[in-house]
Structure formats: structure tokens, C-alpha cells
Amino acid sequence: MHFSFEIKTKDKTSFLEHWQAKYEYPAEEKYTQNIGLPLTEKSRHELFEWKNGGVISKSKTRSILENYPLIFSGDHRARYLNHKEPGGAIWN
């Protein structure tokens, strides 16, 4: 089954306002206090808690540690945008 719909907005601001009203994150400060800064163990964990909407399970924590190292010196596009590899854009 496939559903498709169109949302018409007059400009980018209207588009953002439409979708912003549909999302509420309970711990917004975990995002605002960590995004755009160098990753630390604490900031990485808080960003994933924000994205997850709450506490991260032990199995998900293991996956984060394995798939999102604090320092990655390889090709970021190949690593994180390859749908055939774990730890891709779904979490980014």
C-alpha cells in the first residue's frame, strides 16, 4: 500500500511552521546545548536521547557506540549515507 499527499505552502516559513506544530520534543535542551559542538561521550548520548525521545536502551546504546564513534577519519558520505551499512541516516 502506498499513500501520497501534497501540502501546499506559500513559502519556506509557512512550510516550517506547518511541520513545527506537529513535533514536540520533551528535552529540547539536550539538542540546543549540544548541536554544532564537538562531540563528547556526554553530548553524543544526550543528542541520541533527544532524537529517541527519552532514555536509550542498552542495546541501542551499544549500537550507538559501535556505529557513531566520537572521531571518524573516513569518508563521512560513504559511511553515513550508504543505506547498505548500519548506523546510517535514519539516526542522523
XYZ file of N, CA and C in Angstrom:
276
model
N 0.841 -1.167 0.000
C 0.000 0.000 0.000
C 0.890 1.236 0.000
N 0.524 2.234 -0.762
C 1.300 3.463 -0.863
C 0.360 4.654 -0.745
N 0.671 5.544 0.177
C -0.109 6.772 0.325
C 0.754 7.954 -0.082
N 0.145 8.895 -0.730
C 0.843 10.105 -1.126
C -0.081 11.289 -0.897
N 0.487 12.391 -0.451
C -0.327 13.584 -0.266
C 0.531 14.818 -0.512
N -0.116 15.916 -0.726
C 0.571 17.160 -1.011
C 0.170 18.197 0.028
N 1.144 18.918 0.519
C 0.884 20.023 1.441
C 1.381 21.285 0.749
N 0.461 22.148 0.415
C 0.831 23.376 -0.285
C 1.068 24.492 0.729
N 2.206 25.129 0.602
C 2.522 26.288 1.426
C 3.045 27.383 0.517
N 2.863 28.612 0.947
C 3.244 29.731 0.080
C 4.744 30.020 0.088
N 5.428 29.620 1.174
C 6.864 29.878 1.255
C 7.508 28.952 2.286
N 8.819 29.070 2.414
C 9.560 28.205 3.333
C 9.105 28.401 4.780
N 8.849 29.631 5.170
C 8.412 29.903 6.539
C 7.103 29.191 6.844
N 6.156 29.243 5.938
C 4.870 28.564 6.134
C 5.056 27.052 6.221
N 5.929 26.519 5.398
C 6.227 25.089 5.426
C 6.783 24.685 6.792
N 7.767 25.449 7.275
C 8.368 25.147 8.572
C 7.363 25.282 9.706
N 6.531 26.307 9.666
C 5.510 26.487 10.703
C 4.523 25.322 10.712
N 4.143 24.859 9.527
C 3.223 23.726 9.425
C 3.792 22.499 10.136
N 5.040 22.141 9.813
C 5.628 20.928 10.373
C 6.094 21.113 11.811
N 6.537 22.309 12.168
C 6.975 22.559 13.539
C 5.844 22.321 14.533
N 4.634 22.651 14.146
C 3.482 22.478 15.032
C 3.186 21.001 15.309
N 3.709 20.118 14.500
C 3.419 18.687 14.637
C 4.444 17.944 15.497
N 5.508 18.610 15.879
C 6.574 17.967 16.643
C 6.791 18.672 17.970
N 6.957 17.871 19.000
C 7.300 18.408 20.312
C 8.285 17.448 20.959
N 9.445 17.948 21.277
C 10.465 17.129 21.924
C 10.530 17.513 23.391
N 10.397 16.537 24.286
C 10.328 16.837 25.712
C 11.632 17.364 26.313
N 12.753 17.121 25.700
C 14.041 17.545 26.257
C 14.803 18.379 25.234
N 14.197 19.449 24.778
C 14.783 20.291 23.728
C 16.183 20.790 24.098
N 16.436 20.993 25.390
C 17.746 21.492 25.821
C 18.864 20.499 25.511
N 18.549 19.217 25.427
C 19.573 18.230 25.069
C 20.043 18.453 23.638
N 19.175 18.997 22.808
C 19.544 19.343 21.436
C 20.278 20.680 21.411
N 19.633 21.709 21.946
C 20.176 23.067 21.826
C 21.524 23.231 22.523
N 21.775 22.492 23.584
C 23.039 22.625 24.315
C 24.171 21.787 23.718
N 23.865 20.947 22.729
C 24.888 20.046 22.192
C 25.098 20.124 20.690
N 24.112 20.571 19.949
C 24.219 20.533 18.488
C 25.257 21.542 17.985
N 26.030 21.123 17.006
C 27.009 22.007 16.390
C 28.304 22.149 17.164
N 28.427 21.437 18.274
C 29.646 21.483 19.079
C 30.415 20.177 18.897
N 31.702 20.178 19.247
C 32.445 18.917 19.155
C 31.775 17.842 20.014
N 31.732 16.630 19.490
C 31.099 15.537 20.226
C 31.961 15.070 21.388
N 31.290 14.854 22.501
C 31.889 14.196 23.656
C 31.002 12.991 23.941
N 31.416 12.131 24.848
C 30.554 10.994 25.193
C 29.208 11.490 25.706
N 29.235 12.535 26.541
C 28.005 13.074 27.117
C 27.116 13.710 26.045
N 27.707 14.548 25.177
C 26.881 15.231 24.170
C 26.306 14.244 23.156
N 27.097 13.249 22.753
C 26.583 12.231 21.828
C 25.396 11.514 22.455
N 25.533 11.120 23.722
C 24.454 10.418 24.419
C 23.208 11.301 24.531
N 23.380 12.567 24.889
C 22.234 13.463 25.031
C 21.549 13.733 23.692
N 22.315 13.862 22.624
C 21.698 14.061 21.305
C 20.873 12.843 20.892
N 21.363 11.653 21.181
C 20.582 10.460 20.856
C 19.369 10.316 21.764
N 19.475 10.724 23.019
C 18.300 10.724 23.895
C 17.248 11.691 23.363
N 17.692 12.855 22.917
C 16.765 13.832 22.338
C 16.093 13.234 21.104
N 16.879 12.666 20.223
C 16.350 12.086 18.986
C 15.397 10.930 19.277
N 15.720 10.123 20.277
C 14.927 8.961 20.651
C 13.662 9.346 21.413
N 13.672 10.532 22.008
C 12.523 10.969 22.790
C 12.544 10.469 24.221
N 13.691 9.995 24.669
C 13.792 9.504 26.042
C 15.019 8.647 26.249
N 14.974 7.858 27.285
C 16.098 7.010 27.681
C 16.456 6.029 26.562
N 17.739 5.831 26.376
C 18.245 4.914 25.355
C 18.438 3.531 25.984
N 17.918 2.506 25.334
C 18.074 1.131 25.834
C 19.538 0.699 25.751
N 19.880 -0.349 26.483
C 21.256 -0.855 26.472
C 21.670 -1.321 25.080
N 20.763 -1.993 24.376
C 21.120 -2.480 23.034
C 21.315 -1.317 22.065
N 20.495 -0.289 22.191
C 20.650 0.874 21.319
C 21.927 1.635 21.680
N 22.255 1.682 22.966
C 23.499 2.327 23.396
C 24.698 1.614 22.785
N 24.692 0.288 22.782
C 25.785 -0.475 22.157
C 25.892 -0.134 20.672
N 24.751 -0.043 20.002
C 24.746 0.287 18.580
C 25.316 1.687 18.336
N 24.949 2.630 19.173
C 25.464 4.000 19.042
C 26.980 4.004 19.204
N 27.477 3.314 20.221
C 28.918 3.269 20.465
C 29.666 2.628 19.299
N 29.082 1.591 18.701
C 29.723 0.898 17.581
C 29.649 1.699 16.282
N 28.523 2.366 16.048
C 28.289 2.998 14.752
C 28.559 4.495 14.691
N 28.701 5.141 15.826
C 28.910 6.590 15.853
C 30.089 6.947 16.751
N 31.300 6.649 16.288
C 32.480 6.974 17.091
C 32.622 8.488 17.242
N 33.259 8.912 18.316
C 33.456 10.340 18.540
C 34.375 10.940 17.486
N 35.327 10.150 17.021
C 36.237 10.610 15.972
C 36.160 9.619 14.820
N 35.879 10.136 13.634
C 35.806 9.299 12.437
C 36.609 9.985 11.350
N 37.656 9.346 10.880
C 38.537 9.984 9.904
C 38.289 9.520 8.473
N 37.285 8.675 8.267
C 36.998 8.178 6.924
C 36.104 9.115 6.125
N 35.539 8.608 5.066
C 34.641 9.357 4.190
C 33.246 9.385 4.816
N 32.836 10.535 5.319
C 31.548 10.660 6.004
C 30.365 10.318 5.100
N 30.423 10.732 3.852
C 29.306 10.433 2.936
C 29.166 8.932 2.714
N 30.279 8.286 2.455
C 30.234 6.840 2.215
C 29.782 6.100 3.471
N 30.187 6.584 4.629
C 29.869 5.903 5.889
C 28.423 6.106 6.315
N 27.959 7.333 6.298
C 26.661 7.634 6.895
C 25.511 7.742 5.897
N 25.792 7.856 4.631
C 24.713 7.960 3.650
C 24.548 6.698 2.819
N 25.251 5.638 3.166
C 25.139 4.363 2.467
C 24.040 3.538 3.142
N 22.919 3.369 2.474
C 21.788 2.654 3.064
C 22.072 1.173 3.312
N 23.175 0.672 2.781
C 23.511 -0.741 2.973
C 24.370 -0.973 4.214
N 24.781 0.090 4.879
C 25.615 -0.017 6.072
C 24.808 0.351 7.310
N 25.125 -0.241 8.471
C 24.418 0.118 9.704
C 24.800 1.516 10.168
N 23.940 2.112 10.985
C 24.251 3.412 11.564
C 24.151 4.550 10.579
N 23.227 4.463 9.648
C 23.126 5.474 8.607
C 22.229 6.637 8.945
N 21.667 7.217 7.926
C 20.957 8.489 8.033
C 19.702 8.440 8.890
N 19.146 7.286 9.161
C 17.937 7.234 9.978
C 18.177 7.876 11.333
N 19.393 7.752 11.853
C 19.728 8.366 13.140
C 20.342 9.733 12.957
N 20.804 10.052 11.775
C 21.480 11.338 11.584
C 20.476 12.407 11.559
